CSV table of C-alpha atoms and ligand atoms in Angstrom, one decimal:
chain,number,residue,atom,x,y,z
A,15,UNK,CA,81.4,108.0,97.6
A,16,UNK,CA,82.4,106.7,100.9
A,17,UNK,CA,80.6,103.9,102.3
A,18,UNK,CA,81.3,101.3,104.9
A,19,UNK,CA,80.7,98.7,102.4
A,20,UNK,CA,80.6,98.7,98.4
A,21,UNK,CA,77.4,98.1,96.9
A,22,UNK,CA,77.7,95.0,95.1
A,23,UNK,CA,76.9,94.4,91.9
A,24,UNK,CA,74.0,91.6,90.8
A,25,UNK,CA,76.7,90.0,88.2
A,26,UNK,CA,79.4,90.3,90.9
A,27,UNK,CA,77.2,89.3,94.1
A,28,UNK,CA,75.9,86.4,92.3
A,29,UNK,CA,72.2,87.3,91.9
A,30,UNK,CA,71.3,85.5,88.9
A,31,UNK,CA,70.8,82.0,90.3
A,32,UNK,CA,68.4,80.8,87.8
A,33,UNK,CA,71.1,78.3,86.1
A,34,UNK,CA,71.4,76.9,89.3
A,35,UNK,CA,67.9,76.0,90.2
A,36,UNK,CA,67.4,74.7,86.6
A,37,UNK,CA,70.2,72.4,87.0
A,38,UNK,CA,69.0,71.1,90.5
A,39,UNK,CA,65.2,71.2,89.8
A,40,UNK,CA,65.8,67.5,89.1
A,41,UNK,CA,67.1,67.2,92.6
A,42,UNK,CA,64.4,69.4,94.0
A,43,UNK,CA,61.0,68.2,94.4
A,44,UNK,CA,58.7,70.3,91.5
A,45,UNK,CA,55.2,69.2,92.9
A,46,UNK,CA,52.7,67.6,90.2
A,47,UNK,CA,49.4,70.0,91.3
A,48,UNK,CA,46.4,68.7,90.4
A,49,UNK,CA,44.1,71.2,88.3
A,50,UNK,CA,41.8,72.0,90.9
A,51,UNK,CA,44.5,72.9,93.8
A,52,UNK,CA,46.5,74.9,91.5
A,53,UNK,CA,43.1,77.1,90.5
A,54,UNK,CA,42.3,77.3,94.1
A,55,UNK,CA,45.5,79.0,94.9
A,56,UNK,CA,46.5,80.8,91.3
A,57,UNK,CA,42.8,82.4,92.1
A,58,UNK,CA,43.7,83.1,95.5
A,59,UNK,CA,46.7,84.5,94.3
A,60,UNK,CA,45.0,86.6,91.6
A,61,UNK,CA,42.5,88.1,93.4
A,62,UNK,CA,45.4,89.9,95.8
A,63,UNK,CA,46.8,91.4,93.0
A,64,UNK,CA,43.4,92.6,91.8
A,65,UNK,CA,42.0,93.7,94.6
A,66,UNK,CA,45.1,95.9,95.2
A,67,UNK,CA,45.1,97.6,91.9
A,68,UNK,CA,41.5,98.6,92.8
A,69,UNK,CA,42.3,99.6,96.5
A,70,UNK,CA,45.4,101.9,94.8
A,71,UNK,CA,43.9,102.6,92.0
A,72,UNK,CA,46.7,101.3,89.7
A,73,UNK,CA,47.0,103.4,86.6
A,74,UNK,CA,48.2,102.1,83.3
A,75,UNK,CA,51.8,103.3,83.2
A,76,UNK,CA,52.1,101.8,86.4
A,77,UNK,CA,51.0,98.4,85.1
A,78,UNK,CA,53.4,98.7,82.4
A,79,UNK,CA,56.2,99.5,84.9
A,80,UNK,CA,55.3,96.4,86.5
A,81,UNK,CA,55.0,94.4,83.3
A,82,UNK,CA,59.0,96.1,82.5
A,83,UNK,CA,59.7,95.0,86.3
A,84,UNK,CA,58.9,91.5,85.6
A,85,UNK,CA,60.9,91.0,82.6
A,86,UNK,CA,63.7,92.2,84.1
A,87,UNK,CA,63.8,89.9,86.8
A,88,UNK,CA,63.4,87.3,84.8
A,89,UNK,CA,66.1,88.4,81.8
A,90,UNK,CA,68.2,89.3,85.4
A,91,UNK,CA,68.0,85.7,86.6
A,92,UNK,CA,66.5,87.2,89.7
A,93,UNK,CA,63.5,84.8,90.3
A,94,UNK,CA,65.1,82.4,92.9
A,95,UNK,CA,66.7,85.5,94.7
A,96,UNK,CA,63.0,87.1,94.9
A,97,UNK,CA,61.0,84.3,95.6
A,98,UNK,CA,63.0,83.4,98.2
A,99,UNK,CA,63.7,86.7,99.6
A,100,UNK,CA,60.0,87.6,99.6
A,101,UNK,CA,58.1,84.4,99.2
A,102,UNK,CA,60.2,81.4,100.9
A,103,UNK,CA,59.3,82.2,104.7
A,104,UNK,CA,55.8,81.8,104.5
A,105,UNK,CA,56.3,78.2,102.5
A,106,UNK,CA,58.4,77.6,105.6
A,107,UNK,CA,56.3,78.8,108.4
A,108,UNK,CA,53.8,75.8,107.0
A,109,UNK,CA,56.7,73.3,106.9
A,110,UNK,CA,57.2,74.6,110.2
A,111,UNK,CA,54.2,74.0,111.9
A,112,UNK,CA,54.8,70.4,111.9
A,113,UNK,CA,58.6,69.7,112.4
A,114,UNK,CA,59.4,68.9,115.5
A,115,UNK,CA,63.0,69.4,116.9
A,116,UNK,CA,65.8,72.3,115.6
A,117,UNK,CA,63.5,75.5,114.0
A,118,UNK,CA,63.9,75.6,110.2
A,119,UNK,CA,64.5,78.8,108.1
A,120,UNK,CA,64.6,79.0,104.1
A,121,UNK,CA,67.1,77.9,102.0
A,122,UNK,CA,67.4,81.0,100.1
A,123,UNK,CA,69.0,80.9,96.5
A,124,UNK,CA,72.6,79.8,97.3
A,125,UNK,CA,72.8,76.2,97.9
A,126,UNK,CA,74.9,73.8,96.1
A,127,UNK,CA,74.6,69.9,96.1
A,128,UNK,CA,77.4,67.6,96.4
A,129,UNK,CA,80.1,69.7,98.1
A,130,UNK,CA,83.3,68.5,99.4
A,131,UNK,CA,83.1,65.8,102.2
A,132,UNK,CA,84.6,66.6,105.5
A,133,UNK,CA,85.5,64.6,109.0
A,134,UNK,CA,83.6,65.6,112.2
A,135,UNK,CA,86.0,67.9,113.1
A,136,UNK,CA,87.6,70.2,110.2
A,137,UNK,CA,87.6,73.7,108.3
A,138,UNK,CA,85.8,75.0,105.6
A,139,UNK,CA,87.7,75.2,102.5
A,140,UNK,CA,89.0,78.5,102.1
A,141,UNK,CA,91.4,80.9,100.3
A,142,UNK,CA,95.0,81.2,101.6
A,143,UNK,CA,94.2,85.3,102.8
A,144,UNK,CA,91.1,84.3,103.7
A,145,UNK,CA,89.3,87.6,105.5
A,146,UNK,CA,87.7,87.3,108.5
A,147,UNK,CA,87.4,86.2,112.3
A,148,UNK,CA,88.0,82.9,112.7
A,149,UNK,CA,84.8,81.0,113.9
A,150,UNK,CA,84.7,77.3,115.2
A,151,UNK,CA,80.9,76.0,115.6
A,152,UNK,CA,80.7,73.0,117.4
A,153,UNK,CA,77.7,70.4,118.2
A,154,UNK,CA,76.2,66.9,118.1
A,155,UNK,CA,73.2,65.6,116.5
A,156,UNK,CA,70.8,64.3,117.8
A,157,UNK,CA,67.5,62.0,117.6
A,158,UNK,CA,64.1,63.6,119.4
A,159,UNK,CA,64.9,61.0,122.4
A,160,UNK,CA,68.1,62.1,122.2
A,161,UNK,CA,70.3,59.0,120.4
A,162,UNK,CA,73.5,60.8,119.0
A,163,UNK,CA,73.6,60.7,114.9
A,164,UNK,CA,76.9,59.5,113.9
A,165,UNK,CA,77.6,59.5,109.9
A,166,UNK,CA,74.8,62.7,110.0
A,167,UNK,CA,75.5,65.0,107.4
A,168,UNK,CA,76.2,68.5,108.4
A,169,UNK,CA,76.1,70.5,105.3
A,170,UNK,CA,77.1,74.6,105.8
A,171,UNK,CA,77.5,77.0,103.7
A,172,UNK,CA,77.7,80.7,104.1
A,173,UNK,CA,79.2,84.3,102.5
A,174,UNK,CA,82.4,85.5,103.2
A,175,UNK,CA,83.5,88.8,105.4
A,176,UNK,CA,82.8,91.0,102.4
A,177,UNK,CA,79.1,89.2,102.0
A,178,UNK,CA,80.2,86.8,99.0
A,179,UNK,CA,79.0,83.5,97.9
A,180,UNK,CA,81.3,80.9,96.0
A,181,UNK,CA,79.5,79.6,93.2
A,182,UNK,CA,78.0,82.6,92.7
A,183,UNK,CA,80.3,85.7,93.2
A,184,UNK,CA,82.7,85.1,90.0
A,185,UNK,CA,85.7,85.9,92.0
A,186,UNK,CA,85.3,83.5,94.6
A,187,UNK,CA,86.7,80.0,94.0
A,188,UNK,CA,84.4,77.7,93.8
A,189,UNK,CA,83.6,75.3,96.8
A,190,UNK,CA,84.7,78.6,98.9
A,191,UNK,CA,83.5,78.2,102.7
A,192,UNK,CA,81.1,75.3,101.9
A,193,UNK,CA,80.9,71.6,102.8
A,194,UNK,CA,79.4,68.5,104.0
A,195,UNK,CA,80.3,67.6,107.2
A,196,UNK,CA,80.2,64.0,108.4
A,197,UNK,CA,79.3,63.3,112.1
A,198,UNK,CA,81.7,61.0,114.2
A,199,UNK,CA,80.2,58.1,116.0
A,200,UNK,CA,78.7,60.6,119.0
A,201,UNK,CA,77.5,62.5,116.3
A,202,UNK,CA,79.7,65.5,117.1
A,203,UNK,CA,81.1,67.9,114.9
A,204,UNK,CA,83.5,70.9,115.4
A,205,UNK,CA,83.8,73.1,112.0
A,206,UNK,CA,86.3,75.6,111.7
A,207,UNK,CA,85.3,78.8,109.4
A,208,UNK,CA,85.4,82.4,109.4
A,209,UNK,CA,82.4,85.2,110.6
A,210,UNK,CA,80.3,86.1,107.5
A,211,UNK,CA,78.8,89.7,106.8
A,212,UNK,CA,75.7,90.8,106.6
A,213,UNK,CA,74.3,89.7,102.9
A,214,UNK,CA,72.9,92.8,100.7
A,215,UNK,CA,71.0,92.3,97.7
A,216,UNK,CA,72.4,94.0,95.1
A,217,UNK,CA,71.4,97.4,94.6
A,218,UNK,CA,71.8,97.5,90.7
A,219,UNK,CA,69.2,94.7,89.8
A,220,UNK,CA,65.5,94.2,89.5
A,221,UNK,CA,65.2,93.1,92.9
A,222,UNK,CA,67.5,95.6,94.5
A,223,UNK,CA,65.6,98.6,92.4
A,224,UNK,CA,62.4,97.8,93.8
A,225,UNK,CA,63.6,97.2,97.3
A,226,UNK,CA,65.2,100.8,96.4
A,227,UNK,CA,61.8,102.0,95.0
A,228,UNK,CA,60.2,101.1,98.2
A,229,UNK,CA,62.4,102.6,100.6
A,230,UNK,CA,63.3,99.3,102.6
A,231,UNK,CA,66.9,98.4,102.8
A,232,UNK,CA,68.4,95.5,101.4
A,233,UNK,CA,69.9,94.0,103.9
A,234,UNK,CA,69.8,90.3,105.7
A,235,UNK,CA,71.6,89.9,109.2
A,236,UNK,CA,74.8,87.4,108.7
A,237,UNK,CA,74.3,84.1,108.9
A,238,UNK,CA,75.1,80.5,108.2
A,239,UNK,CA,73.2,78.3,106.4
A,240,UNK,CA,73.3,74.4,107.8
A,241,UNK,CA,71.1,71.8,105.9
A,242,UNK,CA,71.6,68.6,108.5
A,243,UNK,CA,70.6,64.9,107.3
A,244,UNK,CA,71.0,61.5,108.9
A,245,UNK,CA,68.9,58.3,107.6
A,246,UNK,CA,66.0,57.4,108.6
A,247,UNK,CA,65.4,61.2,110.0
A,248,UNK,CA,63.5,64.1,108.3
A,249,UNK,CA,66.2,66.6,107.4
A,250,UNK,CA,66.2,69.8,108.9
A,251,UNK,CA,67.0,73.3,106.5
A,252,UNK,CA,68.2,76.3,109.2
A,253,UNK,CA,70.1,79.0,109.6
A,254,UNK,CA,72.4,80.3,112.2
A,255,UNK,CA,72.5,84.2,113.3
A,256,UNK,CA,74.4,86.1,115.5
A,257,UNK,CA,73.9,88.2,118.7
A,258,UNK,CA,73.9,91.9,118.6
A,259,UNK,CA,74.0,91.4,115.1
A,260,UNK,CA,72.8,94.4,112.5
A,261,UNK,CA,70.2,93.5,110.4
A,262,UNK,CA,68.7,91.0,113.1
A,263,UNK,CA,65.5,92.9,113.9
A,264,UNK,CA,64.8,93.8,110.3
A,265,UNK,CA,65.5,90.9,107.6
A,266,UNK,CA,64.7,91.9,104.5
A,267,UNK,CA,64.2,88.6,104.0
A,268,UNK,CA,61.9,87.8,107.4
A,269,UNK,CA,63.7,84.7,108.1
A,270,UNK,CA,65.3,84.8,111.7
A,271,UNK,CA,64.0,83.0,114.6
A,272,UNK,CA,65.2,83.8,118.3
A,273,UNK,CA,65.9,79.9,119.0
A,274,UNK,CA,68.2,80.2,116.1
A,275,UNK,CA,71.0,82.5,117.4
A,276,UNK,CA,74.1,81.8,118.5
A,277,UNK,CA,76.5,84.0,120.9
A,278,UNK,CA,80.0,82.9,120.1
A,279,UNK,CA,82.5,84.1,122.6
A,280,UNK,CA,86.5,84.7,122.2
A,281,UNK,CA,88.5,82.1,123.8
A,282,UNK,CA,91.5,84.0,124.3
A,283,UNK,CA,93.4,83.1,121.2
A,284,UNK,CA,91.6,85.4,119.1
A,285,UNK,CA,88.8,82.4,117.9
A,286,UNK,CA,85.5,82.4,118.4
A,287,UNK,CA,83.3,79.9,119.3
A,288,UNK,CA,80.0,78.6,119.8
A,289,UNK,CA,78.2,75.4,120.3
A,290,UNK,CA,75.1,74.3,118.5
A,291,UNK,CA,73.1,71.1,118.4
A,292,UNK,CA,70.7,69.5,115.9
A,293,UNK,CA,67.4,67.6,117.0
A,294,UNK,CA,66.0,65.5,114.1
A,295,UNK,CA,62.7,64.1,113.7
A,296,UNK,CA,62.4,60.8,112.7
A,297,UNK,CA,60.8,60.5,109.2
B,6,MBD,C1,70.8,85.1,100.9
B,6,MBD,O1,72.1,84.9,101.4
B,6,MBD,C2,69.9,84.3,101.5
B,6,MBD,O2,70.2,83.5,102.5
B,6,MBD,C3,68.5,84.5,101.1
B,6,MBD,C4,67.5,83.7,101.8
B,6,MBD,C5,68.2,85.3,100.1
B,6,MBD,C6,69.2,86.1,99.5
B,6,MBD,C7,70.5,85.9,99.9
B,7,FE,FE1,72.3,83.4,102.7
């Protein structure tokens, strides 16, 4: 078969992040819903998938195939990858609507706390080949009135140029093109990296099957993903894109925003770059 790109596997792409979100839920905030909001919503919720069984009318072995469906996402380790493949953006859009400052996107399943510390101006940690165009994103932080954020912590992480996360893809070392960033005094930054690819859900699990069962593709456009924080301020979860880049118009994943893509341009010696800023909201 000859294709542009191998199909990665689930076990080698990393889908099953399930251990991970166990071992962080402590980290994470899991709300405490009182009974009435979660029966409000879990009806809510219900009623969509019953009203579209009766709109299509869903026959039994098609219930069971979903029943099978389910299972397997689950026994896959698929759940984070799903929900917040198909779920996440619309929990964001509301977060959204009242964050002022840099646009948000998800956080999809591949973060990792407590990553190596870097200076304001540095590069990713990375394997001695290391594949790819070097990148250098630059930027300050900021307050709303505009106050730079020194000590702000700019924490990226993103795949490699064949689409890989470390911590995730079992032959990437761990710690691979991620880390925490530390603002100088101006609250600049300059971070050294190299251009990720395009992210495609592996074709050979649950989540990949249905995506294949539906006819979409499996693609998201490549991106960076930059958590920032800086006391005192509401931290902002984004994601960085790229112009002219495939996948942009059609994320499987429905998380791009136009004020969220960056154009970085050659600057002679073979780097590109590309300036970005962060505006905080005070919390
Ligand atoms: C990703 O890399 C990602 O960012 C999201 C949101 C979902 C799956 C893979
Ligand atoms: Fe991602």
């Amino acid at each position: 078969m000859t294709t542009t790109q191998e199909s990665p596997t689930a076990a080698g792409s990393g889908a099953n992040a399930s251990e991970n979100f166990k071992a962080s839920a402590s980290s994470q905030e899991i709300a405490d819903t009182p009974p009435e909001r979660v029966a409000a919503i879990v009806t809510d919720v219900l009623k969509g998938v019953h009203d579209a069984i009766a709109k299509h009318d869903v026959s039994y072995p098609e219930f069971q195939a979903a029943k099978a469906w389910l299972m397997a996402v689950g026994e896959g380790g698929e759940w984070p990858l799903f929900m917040d493949v198909f779920v996440e953006h619309a929990v964001e859009a509301q977060v959204a609507a009242s964050q002022q400052g840099t646009k948000g996107s998800i956080l999809g399943p591949y973060f990792l706390p407590d990553q190596v510390r870097l200076g304001s101006t540095c590069k990713l940690p990375r394997r001695d080949d290391e594949k790819g165009t070097p990148l250098v994103l630059s930027g300050q932080v900021r307050d709303l009135d505009g106050t730079p954020l020194g000590g702000a912590e700019v924490d990226i992480w993103h795949a490699d140029a064949d689409g890989y996360y470390s911590g995730f893809a079992p032959h990437v070392p761990d710690g691979n093109l991620r880390g925490v960033v530390v603002t100088d005094d101006e609250g600049r930054f300059a971070i050294e990296t190299v251009q990720p690819a395009p992210y495609q859900i592996p074709t050979d699990g649950p989540t990949g099957q249905l995506i294949g069962a539906a006819g979409w593709h499996p693609w998201r456009p490549a991106h960076l993903h930059i958590q920032v924080r800086a006391e005192g301020h509401r931290p902002i979860t984004t994601q960085l894109y790229f112009a002219g880049g495939e996948w942009l118009d059609s994320d499987v994943a429905e998380a791009t925003k136009p004020e969220l893509i960056i154009d970085p341009q050659d600057d002679g010696t073979g780097i590109r770059r590309s300036t970005y800023d962060f505006v905080l909201e005070s919390a």
